GROMACS .gro file of C-alpha atoms in nm:
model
  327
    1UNK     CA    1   9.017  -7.347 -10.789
    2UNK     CA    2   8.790  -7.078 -10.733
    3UNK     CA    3   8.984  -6.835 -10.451
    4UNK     CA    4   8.760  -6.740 -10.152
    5UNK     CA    5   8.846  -6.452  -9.877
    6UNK     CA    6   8.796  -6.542  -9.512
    7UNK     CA    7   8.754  -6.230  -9.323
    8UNK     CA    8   8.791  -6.240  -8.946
    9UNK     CA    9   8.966  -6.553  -8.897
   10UNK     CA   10   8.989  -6.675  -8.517
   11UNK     CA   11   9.213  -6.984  -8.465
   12UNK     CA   12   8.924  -7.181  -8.396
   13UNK     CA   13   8.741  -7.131  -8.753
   14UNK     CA   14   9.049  -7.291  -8.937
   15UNK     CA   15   8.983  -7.635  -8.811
   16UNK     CA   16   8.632  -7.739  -8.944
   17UNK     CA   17   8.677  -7.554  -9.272
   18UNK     CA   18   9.013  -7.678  -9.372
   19UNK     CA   19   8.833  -8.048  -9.321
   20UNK     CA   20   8.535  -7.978  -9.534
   21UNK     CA   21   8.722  -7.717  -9.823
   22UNK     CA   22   8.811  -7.928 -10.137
   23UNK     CA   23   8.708  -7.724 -10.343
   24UNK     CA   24   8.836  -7.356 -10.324
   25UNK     CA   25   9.131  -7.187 -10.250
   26UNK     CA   26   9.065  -7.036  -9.903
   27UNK     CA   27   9.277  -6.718  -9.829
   28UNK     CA   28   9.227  -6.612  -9.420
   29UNK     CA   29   9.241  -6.257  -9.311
   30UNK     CA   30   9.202  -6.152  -8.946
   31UNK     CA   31   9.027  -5.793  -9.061
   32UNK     CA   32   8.715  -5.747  -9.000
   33UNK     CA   33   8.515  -5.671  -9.340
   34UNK     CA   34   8.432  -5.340  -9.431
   35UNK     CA   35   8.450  -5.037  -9.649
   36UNK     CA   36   8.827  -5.024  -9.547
   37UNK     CA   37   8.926  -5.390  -9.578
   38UNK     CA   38   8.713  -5.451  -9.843
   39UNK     CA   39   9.017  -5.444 -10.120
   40UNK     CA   40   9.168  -5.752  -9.961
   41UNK     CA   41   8.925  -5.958 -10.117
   42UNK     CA   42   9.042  -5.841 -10.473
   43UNK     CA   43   9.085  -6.140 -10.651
   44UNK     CA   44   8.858  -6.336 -10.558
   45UNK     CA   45   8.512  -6.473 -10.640
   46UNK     CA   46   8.326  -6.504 -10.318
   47UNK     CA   47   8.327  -6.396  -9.935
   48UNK     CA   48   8.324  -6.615  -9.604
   49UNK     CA   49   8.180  -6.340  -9.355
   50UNK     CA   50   8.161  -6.343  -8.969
   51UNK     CA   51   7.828  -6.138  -8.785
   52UNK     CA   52   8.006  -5.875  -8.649
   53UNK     CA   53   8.134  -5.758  -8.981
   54UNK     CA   54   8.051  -5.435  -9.167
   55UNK     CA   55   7.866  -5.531  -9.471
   56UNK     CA   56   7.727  -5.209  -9.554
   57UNK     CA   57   7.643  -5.007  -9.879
   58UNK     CA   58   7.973  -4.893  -9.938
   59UNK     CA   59   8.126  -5.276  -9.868
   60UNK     CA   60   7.898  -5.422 -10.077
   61UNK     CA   61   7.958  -5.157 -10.376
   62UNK     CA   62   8.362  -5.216 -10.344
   63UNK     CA   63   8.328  -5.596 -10.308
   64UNK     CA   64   8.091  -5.576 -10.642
   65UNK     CA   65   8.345  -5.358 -10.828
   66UNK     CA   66   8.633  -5.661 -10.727
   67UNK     CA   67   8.409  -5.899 -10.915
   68UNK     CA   68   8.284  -6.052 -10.590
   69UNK     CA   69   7.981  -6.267 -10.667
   70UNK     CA   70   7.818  -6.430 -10.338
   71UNK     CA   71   7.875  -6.368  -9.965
   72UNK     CA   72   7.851  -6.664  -9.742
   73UNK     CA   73   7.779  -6.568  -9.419
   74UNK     CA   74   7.916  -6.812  -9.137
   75UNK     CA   75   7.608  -6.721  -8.889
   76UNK     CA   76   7.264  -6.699  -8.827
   77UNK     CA   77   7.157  -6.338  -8.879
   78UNK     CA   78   7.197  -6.102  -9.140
   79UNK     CA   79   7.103  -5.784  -8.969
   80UNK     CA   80   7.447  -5.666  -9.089
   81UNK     CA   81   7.411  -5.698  -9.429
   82UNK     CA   82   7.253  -5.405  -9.635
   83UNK     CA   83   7.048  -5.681  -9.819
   84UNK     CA   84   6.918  -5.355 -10.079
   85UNK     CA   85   7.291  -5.293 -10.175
   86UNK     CA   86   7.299  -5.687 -10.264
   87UNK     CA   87   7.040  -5.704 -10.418
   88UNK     CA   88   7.106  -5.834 -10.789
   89UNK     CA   89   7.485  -5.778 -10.725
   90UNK     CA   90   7.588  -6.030 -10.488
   91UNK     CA   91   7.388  -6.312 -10.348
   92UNK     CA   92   7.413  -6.372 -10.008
   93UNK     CA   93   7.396  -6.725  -9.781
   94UNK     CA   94   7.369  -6.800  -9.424
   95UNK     CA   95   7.400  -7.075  -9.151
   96UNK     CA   96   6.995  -7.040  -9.045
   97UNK     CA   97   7.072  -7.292  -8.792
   98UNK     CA   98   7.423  -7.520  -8.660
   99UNK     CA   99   7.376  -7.588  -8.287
  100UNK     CA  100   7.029  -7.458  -8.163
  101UNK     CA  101   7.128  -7.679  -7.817
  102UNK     CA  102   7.431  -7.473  -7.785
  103UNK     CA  103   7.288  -7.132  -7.728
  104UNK     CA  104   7.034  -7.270  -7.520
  105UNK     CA  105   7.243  -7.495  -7.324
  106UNK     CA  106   7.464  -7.153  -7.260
  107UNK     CA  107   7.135  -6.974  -7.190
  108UNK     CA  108   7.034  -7.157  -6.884
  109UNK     CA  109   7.422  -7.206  -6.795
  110UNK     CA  110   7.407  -6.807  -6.765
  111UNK     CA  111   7.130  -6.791  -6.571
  112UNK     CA  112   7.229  -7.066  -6.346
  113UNK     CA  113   7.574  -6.922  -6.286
  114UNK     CA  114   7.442  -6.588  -6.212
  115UNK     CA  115   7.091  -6.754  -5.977
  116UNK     CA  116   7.370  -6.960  -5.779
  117UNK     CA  117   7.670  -6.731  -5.749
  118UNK     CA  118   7.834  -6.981  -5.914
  119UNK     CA  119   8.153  -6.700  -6.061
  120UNK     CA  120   8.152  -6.543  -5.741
  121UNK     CA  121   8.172  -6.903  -5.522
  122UNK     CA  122   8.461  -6.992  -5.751
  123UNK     CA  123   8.665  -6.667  -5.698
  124UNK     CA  124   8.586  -6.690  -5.346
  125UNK     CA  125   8.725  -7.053  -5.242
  126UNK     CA  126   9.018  -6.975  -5.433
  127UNK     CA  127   9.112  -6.704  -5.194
  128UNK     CA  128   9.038  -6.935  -4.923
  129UNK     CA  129   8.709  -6.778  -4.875
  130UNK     CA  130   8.450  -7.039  -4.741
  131UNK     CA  131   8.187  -6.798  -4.638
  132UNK     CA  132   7.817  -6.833  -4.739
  133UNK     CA  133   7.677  -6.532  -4.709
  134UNK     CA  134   7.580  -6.370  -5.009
  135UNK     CA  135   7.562  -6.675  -5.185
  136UNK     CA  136   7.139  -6.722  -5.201
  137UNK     CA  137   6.980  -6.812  -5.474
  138UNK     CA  138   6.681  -6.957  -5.639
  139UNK     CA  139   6.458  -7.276  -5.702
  140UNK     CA  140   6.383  -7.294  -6.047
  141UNK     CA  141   6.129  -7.564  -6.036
  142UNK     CA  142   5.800  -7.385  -6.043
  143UNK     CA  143   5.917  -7.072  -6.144
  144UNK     CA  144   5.741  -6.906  -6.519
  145UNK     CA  145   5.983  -6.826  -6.770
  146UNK     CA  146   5.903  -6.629  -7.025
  147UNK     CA  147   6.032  -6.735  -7.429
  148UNK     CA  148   6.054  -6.444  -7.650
  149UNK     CA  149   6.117  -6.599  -8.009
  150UNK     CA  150   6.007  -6.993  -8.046
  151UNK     CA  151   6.233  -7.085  -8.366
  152UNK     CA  152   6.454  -7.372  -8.350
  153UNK     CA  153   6.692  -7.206  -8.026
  154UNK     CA  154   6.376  -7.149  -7.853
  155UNK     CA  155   6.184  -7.444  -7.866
  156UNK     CA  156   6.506  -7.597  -7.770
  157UNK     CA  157   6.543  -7.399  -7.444
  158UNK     CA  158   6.168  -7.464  -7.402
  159UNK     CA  159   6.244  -7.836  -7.365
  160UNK     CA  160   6.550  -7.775  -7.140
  161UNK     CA  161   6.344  -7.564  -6.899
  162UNK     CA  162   6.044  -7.850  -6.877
  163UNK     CA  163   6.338  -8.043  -6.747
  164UNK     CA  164   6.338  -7.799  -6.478
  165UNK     CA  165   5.978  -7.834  -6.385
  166UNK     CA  166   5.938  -7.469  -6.455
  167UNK     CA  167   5.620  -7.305  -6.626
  168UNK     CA  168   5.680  -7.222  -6.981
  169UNK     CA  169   5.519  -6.926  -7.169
  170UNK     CA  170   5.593  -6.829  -7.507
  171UNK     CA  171   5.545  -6.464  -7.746
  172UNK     CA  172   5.631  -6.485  -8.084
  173UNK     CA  173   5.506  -6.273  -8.392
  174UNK     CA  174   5.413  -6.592  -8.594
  175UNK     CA  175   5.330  -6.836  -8.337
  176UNK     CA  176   5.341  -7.177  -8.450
  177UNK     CA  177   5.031  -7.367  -8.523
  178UNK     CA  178   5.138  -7.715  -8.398
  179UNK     CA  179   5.331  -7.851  -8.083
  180UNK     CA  180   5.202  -7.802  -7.740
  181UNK     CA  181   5.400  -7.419  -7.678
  182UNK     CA  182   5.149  -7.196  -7.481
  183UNK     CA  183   5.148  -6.874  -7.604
  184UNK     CA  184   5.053  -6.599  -7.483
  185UNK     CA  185   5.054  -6.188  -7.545
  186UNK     CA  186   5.375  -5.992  -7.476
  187UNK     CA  187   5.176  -5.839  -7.238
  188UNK     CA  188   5.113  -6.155  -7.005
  189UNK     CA  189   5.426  -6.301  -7.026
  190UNK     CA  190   5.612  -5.941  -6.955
  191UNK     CA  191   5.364  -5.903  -6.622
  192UNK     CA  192   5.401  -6.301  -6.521
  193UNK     CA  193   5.777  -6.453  -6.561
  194UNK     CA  194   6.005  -6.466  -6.321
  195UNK     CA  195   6.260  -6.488  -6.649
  196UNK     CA  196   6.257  -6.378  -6.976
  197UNK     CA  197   6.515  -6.515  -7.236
  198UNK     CA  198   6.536  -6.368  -7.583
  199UNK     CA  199   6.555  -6.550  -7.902
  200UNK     CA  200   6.427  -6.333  -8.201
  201UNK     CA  201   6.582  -6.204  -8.490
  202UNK     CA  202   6.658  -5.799  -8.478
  203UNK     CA  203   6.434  -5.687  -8.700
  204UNK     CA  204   6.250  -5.297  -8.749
  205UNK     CA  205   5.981  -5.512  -8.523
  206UNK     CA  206   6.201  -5.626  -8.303
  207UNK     CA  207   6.425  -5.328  -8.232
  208UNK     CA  208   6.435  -5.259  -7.832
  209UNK     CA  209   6.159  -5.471  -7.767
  210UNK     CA  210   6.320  -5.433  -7.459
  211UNK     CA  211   6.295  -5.095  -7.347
  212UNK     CA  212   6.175  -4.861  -7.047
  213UNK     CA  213   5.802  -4.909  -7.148
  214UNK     CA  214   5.808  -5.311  -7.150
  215UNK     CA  215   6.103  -5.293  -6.842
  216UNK     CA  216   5.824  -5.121  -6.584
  217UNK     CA  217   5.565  -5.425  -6.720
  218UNK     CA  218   5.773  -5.682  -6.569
  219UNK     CA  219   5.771  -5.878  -6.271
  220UNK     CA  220   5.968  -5.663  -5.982
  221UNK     CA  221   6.281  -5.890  -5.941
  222UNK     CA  222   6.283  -6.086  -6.266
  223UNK     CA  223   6.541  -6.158  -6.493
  224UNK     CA  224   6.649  -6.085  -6.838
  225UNK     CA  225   6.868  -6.348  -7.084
  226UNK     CA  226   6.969  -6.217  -7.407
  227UNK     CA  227   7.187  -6.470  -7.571
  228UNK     CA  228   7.057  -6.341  -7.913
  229UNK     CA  229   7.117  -6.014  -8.021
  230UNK     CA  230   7.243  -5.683  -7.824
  231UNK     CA  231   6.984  -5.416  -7.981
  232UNK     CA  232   6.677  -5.632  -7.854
  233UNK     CA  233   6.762  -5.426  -7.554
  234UNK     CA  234   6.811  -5.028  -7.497
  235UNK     CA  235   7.090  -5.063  -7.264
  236UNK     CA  236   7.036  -4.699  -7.098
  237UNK     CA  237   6.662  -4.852  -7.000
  238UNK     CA  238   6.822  -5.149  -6.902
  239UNK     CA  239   7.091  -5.057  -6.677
  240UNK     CA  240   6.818  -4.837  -6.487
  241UNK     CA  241   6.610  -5.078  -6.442
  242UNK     CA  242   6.877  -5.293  -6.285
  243UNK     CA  243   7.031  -4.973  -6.064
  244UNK     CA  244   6.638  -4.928  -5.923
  245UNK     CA  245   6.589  -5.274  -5.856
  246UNK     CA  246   6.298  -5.299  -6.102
  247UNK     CA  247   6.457  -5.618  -6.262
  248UNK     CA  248   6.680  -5.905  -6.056
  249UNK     CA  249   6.945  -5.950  -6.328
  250UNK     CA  250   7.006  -5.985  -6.644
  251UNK     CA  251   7.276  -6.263  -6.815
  252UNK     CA  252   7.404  -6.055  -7.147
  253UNK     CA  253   7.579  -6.265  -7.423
  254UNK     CA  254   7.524  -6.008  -7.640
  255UNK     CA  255   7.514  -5.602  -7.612
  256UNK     CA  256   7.431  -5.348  -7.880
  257UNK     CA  257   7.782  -5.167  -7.902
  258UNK     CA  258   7.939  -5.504  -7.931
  259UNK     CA  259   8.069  -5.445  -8.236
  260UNK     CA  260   8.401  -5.249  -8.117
  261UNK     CA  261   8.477  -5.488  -7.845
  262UNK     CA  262   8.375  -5.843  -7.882
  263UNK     CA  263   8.584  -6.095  -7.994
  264UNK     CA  264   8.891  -5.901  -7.931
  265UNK     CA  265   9.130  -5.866  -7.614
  266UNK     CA  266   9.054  -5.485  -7.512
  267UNK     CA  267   9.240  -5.557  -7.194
  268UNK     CA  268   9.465  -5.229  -7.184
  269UNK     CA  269   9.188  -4.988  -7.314
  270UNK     CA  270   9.211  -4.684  -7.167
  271UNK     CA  271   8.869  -4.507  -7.313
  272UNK     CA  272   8.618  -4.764  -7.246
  273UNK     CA  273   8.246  -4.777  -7.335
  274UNK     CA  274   8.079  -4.640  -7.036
  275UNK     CA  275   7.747  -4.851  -7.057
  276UNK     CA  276   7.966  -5.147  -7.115
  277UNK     CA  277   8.178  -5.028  -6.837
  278UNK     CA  278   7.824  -5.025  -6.639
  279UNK     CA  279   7.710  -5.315  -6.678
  280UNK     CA  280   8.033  -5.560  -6.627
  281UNK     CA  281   8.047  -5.376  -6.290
  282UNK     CA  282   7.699  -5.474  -6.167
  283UNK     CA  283   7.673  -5.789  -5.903
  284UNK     CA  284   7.354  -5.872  -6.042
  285UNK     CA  285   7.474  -5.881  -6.423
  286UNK     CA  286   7.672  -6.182  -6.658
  287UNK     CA  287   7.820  -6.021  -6.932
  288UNK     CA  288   8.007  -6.227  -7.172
  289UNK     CA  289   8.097  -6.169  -7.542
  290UNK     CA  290   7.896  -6.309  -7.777
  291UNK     CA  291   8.002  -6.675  -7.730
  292UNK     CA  292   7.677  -6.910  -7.659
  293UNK     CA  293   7.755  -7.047  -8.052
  294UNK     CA  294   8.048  -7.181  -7.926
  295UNK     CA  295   8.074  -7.570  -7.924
  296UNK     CA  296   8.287  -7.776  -8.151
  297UNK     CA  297   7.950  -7.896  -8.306
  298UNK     CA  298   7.845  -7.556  -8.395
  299UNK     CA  299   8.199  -7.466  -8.505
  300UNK     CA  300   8.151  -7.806  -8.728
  301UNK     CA  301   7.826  -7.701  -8.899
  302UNK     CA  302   7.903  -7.377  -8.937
  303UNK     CA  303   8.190  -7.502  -9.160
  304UNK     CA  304   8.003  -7.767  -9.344
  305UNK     CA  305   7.712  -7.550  -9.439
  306UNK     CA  306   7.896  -7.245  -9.501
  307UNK     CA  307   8.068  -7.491  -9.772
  308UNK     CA  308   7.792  -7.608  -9.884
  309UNK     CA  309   7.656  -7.307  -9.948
  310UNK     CA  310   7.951  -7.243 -10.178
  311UNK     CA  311   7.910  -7.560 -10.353
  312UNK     CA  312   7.555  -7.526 -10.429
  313UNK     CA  313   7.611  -7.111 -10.572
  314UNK     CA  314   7.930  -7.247 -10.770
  315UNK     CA  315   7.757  -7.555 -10.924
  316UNK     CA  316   7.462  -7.385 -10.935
  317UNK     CA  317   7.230  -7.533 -10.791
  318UNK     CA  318   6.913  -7.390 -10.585
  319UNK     CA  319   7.042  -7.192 -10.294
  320UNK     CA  320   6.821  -7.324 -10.027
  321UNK     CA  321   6.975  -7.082  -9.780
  322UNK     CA  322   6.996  -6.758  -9.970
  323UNK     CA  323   6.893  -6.416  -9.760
  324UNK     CA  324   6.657  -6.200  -9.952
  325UNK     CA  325   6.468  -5.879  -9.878
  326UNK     CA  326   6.127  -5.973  -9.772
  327UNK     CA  327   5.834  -5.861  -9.964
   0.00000   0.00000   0.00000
């Protein structure tokens, strides 16, 4: 059996790929990949990576030198992978797409939580605390929110908020041609939603499209979901904007130093990350890490297709999800 590493291994990975895996012998680390941890996969032919590992130049030279031949990634994005490194060394696979519902489904949970001081009611009545002041929030029906990124996690949110009765405008750098999404410039939907939610790739494009420019363009008061990826925003604009009252809120599953904390317990820290610090301080601010994939049915096809992916690289057949550098 061909042996596979399995870097980053939470308890809740093991389930779906133990039920799919007949085919390799699956060793599972808890280190994170990098240049460091790198040597653990000696031994073995291929690499089951998580997004928040370091697959750098110097990862992917040390993995090549092991005899490492393909990298399946168990996510979405690939902004983490030095795809120039790979590049006719190591082929690399990804997960384009398990759960879209999930992350939007968590989206609008966010925003609904934080609209309806939902977190705060619940610590309150279990201190006894029936009070309701404080506690205002929001219609949504008939409110504009504002869909940055219309792929598959987009569209899907786009049908969840129609539910709502809300008004639905779209920006995306390759709009799509069919379906009845309005679209309009980043302009008009910055100046017009009461909400904006974020679901584009991180790309040079891309790259704090969120910033202190685009932050005074908004609506005074609105609202900011990011359930997609942490550098869409420049936190130091961000946290301004929210400390001046230029922006309502904001409902963060994602921030761009994320890296060093998510997905661990960082409980008795003493030297924290002051704009992380910042932020899970503010009222008017959701913060949680990174989680809006999770749902047994994501955690299921993450597993499947990440195997899949194996099986099509090791009986070599045409990679339909293989990450290359574009152009």
């Amino acid at each position: 059996m061909e042996k596979i590493c399995f870097f980053n291994t939470k308890s809740y990975d093991i389930k779906w790929f133990d039920h799919y895996n007949k085919n390799y012998e699956i060793k599972f680390y808890e280190s994170r990949l990098n240049k460091n941890s790198a040597i653990l996969a000696s031994g073995s032919g291929g690499i089951i990576s998580f997004v928040n590992d370091n697959l750098d130049k110097d990862t992917i030279d040390i993995l090549y030198e092991l005899g490492v031949k393909v990298i399946a990634l168990r996510c979405a994005g690939y902004n983490h992978v030095d795809l120039n490194a790979a590049k006719d060394k190591i082929k690399i696979l990804n997960v384009p797409s398990y759960s879209p519902s999930s992350v939007a489904e968590y989206a609008i949970g966010m925003f609904l939580t934080l609209n309806r001081k939902i977190h705060k009611a619940y610590t309150k009545t279990r201190d006894y605390n029936f009070s309701l002041n404080g506690m205002v929030g929001f219609d949504l029906k008939g409110k504009t929110i504002g869909i940055i990124g219309t792929g598959k996690i987009g569209e899907e949110l786009i049908e969840i908020c129609k539910g709502f009765k809300m008004n639905v405008i779209a920006y995306d750098l390759f709009p799509k041609k069919d379906g009845d999404i309005q679209y309009v410039d980043l302009n008009t939907l910055l100046n017009n939603s009461d909400i904006i939610s974020l679901h584009c790739p991180l790309t040079k494009d891309t790259k704090y499209l969120i910033n202190k420019k685009t932050l005074q363009k908004m609506k005074k008061g609105a609202y900011i979901i990011n359930t997609s990826r942490g550098e869409l925003i420049e936190t130091d604009s961000l946290i301004s904007a929210l400390k001046d009252g230029l922006i309502g809120g904001a409902c963060l599953d994602v921030y761009e130093g994320e890296k060093d904390f998510f997905y661990e317990d960082k409980s008795d820290l003493i030297k924290r990350d002051d704009k992380l610090s910042a932020l899970v301080s503010m009222p008017n601010v959701i913060l949680t890490s990174h989680q809006a994939f999770l749902t047994d049915e994501a955690l299921k096809n993450i597993a499947k297709i990440t195997i899949q992916n194996l099986d099509d690289f090791y009986g070599r057949k045409k990679l339909k999800n293989e990450v290359k550098i574009k152009g």
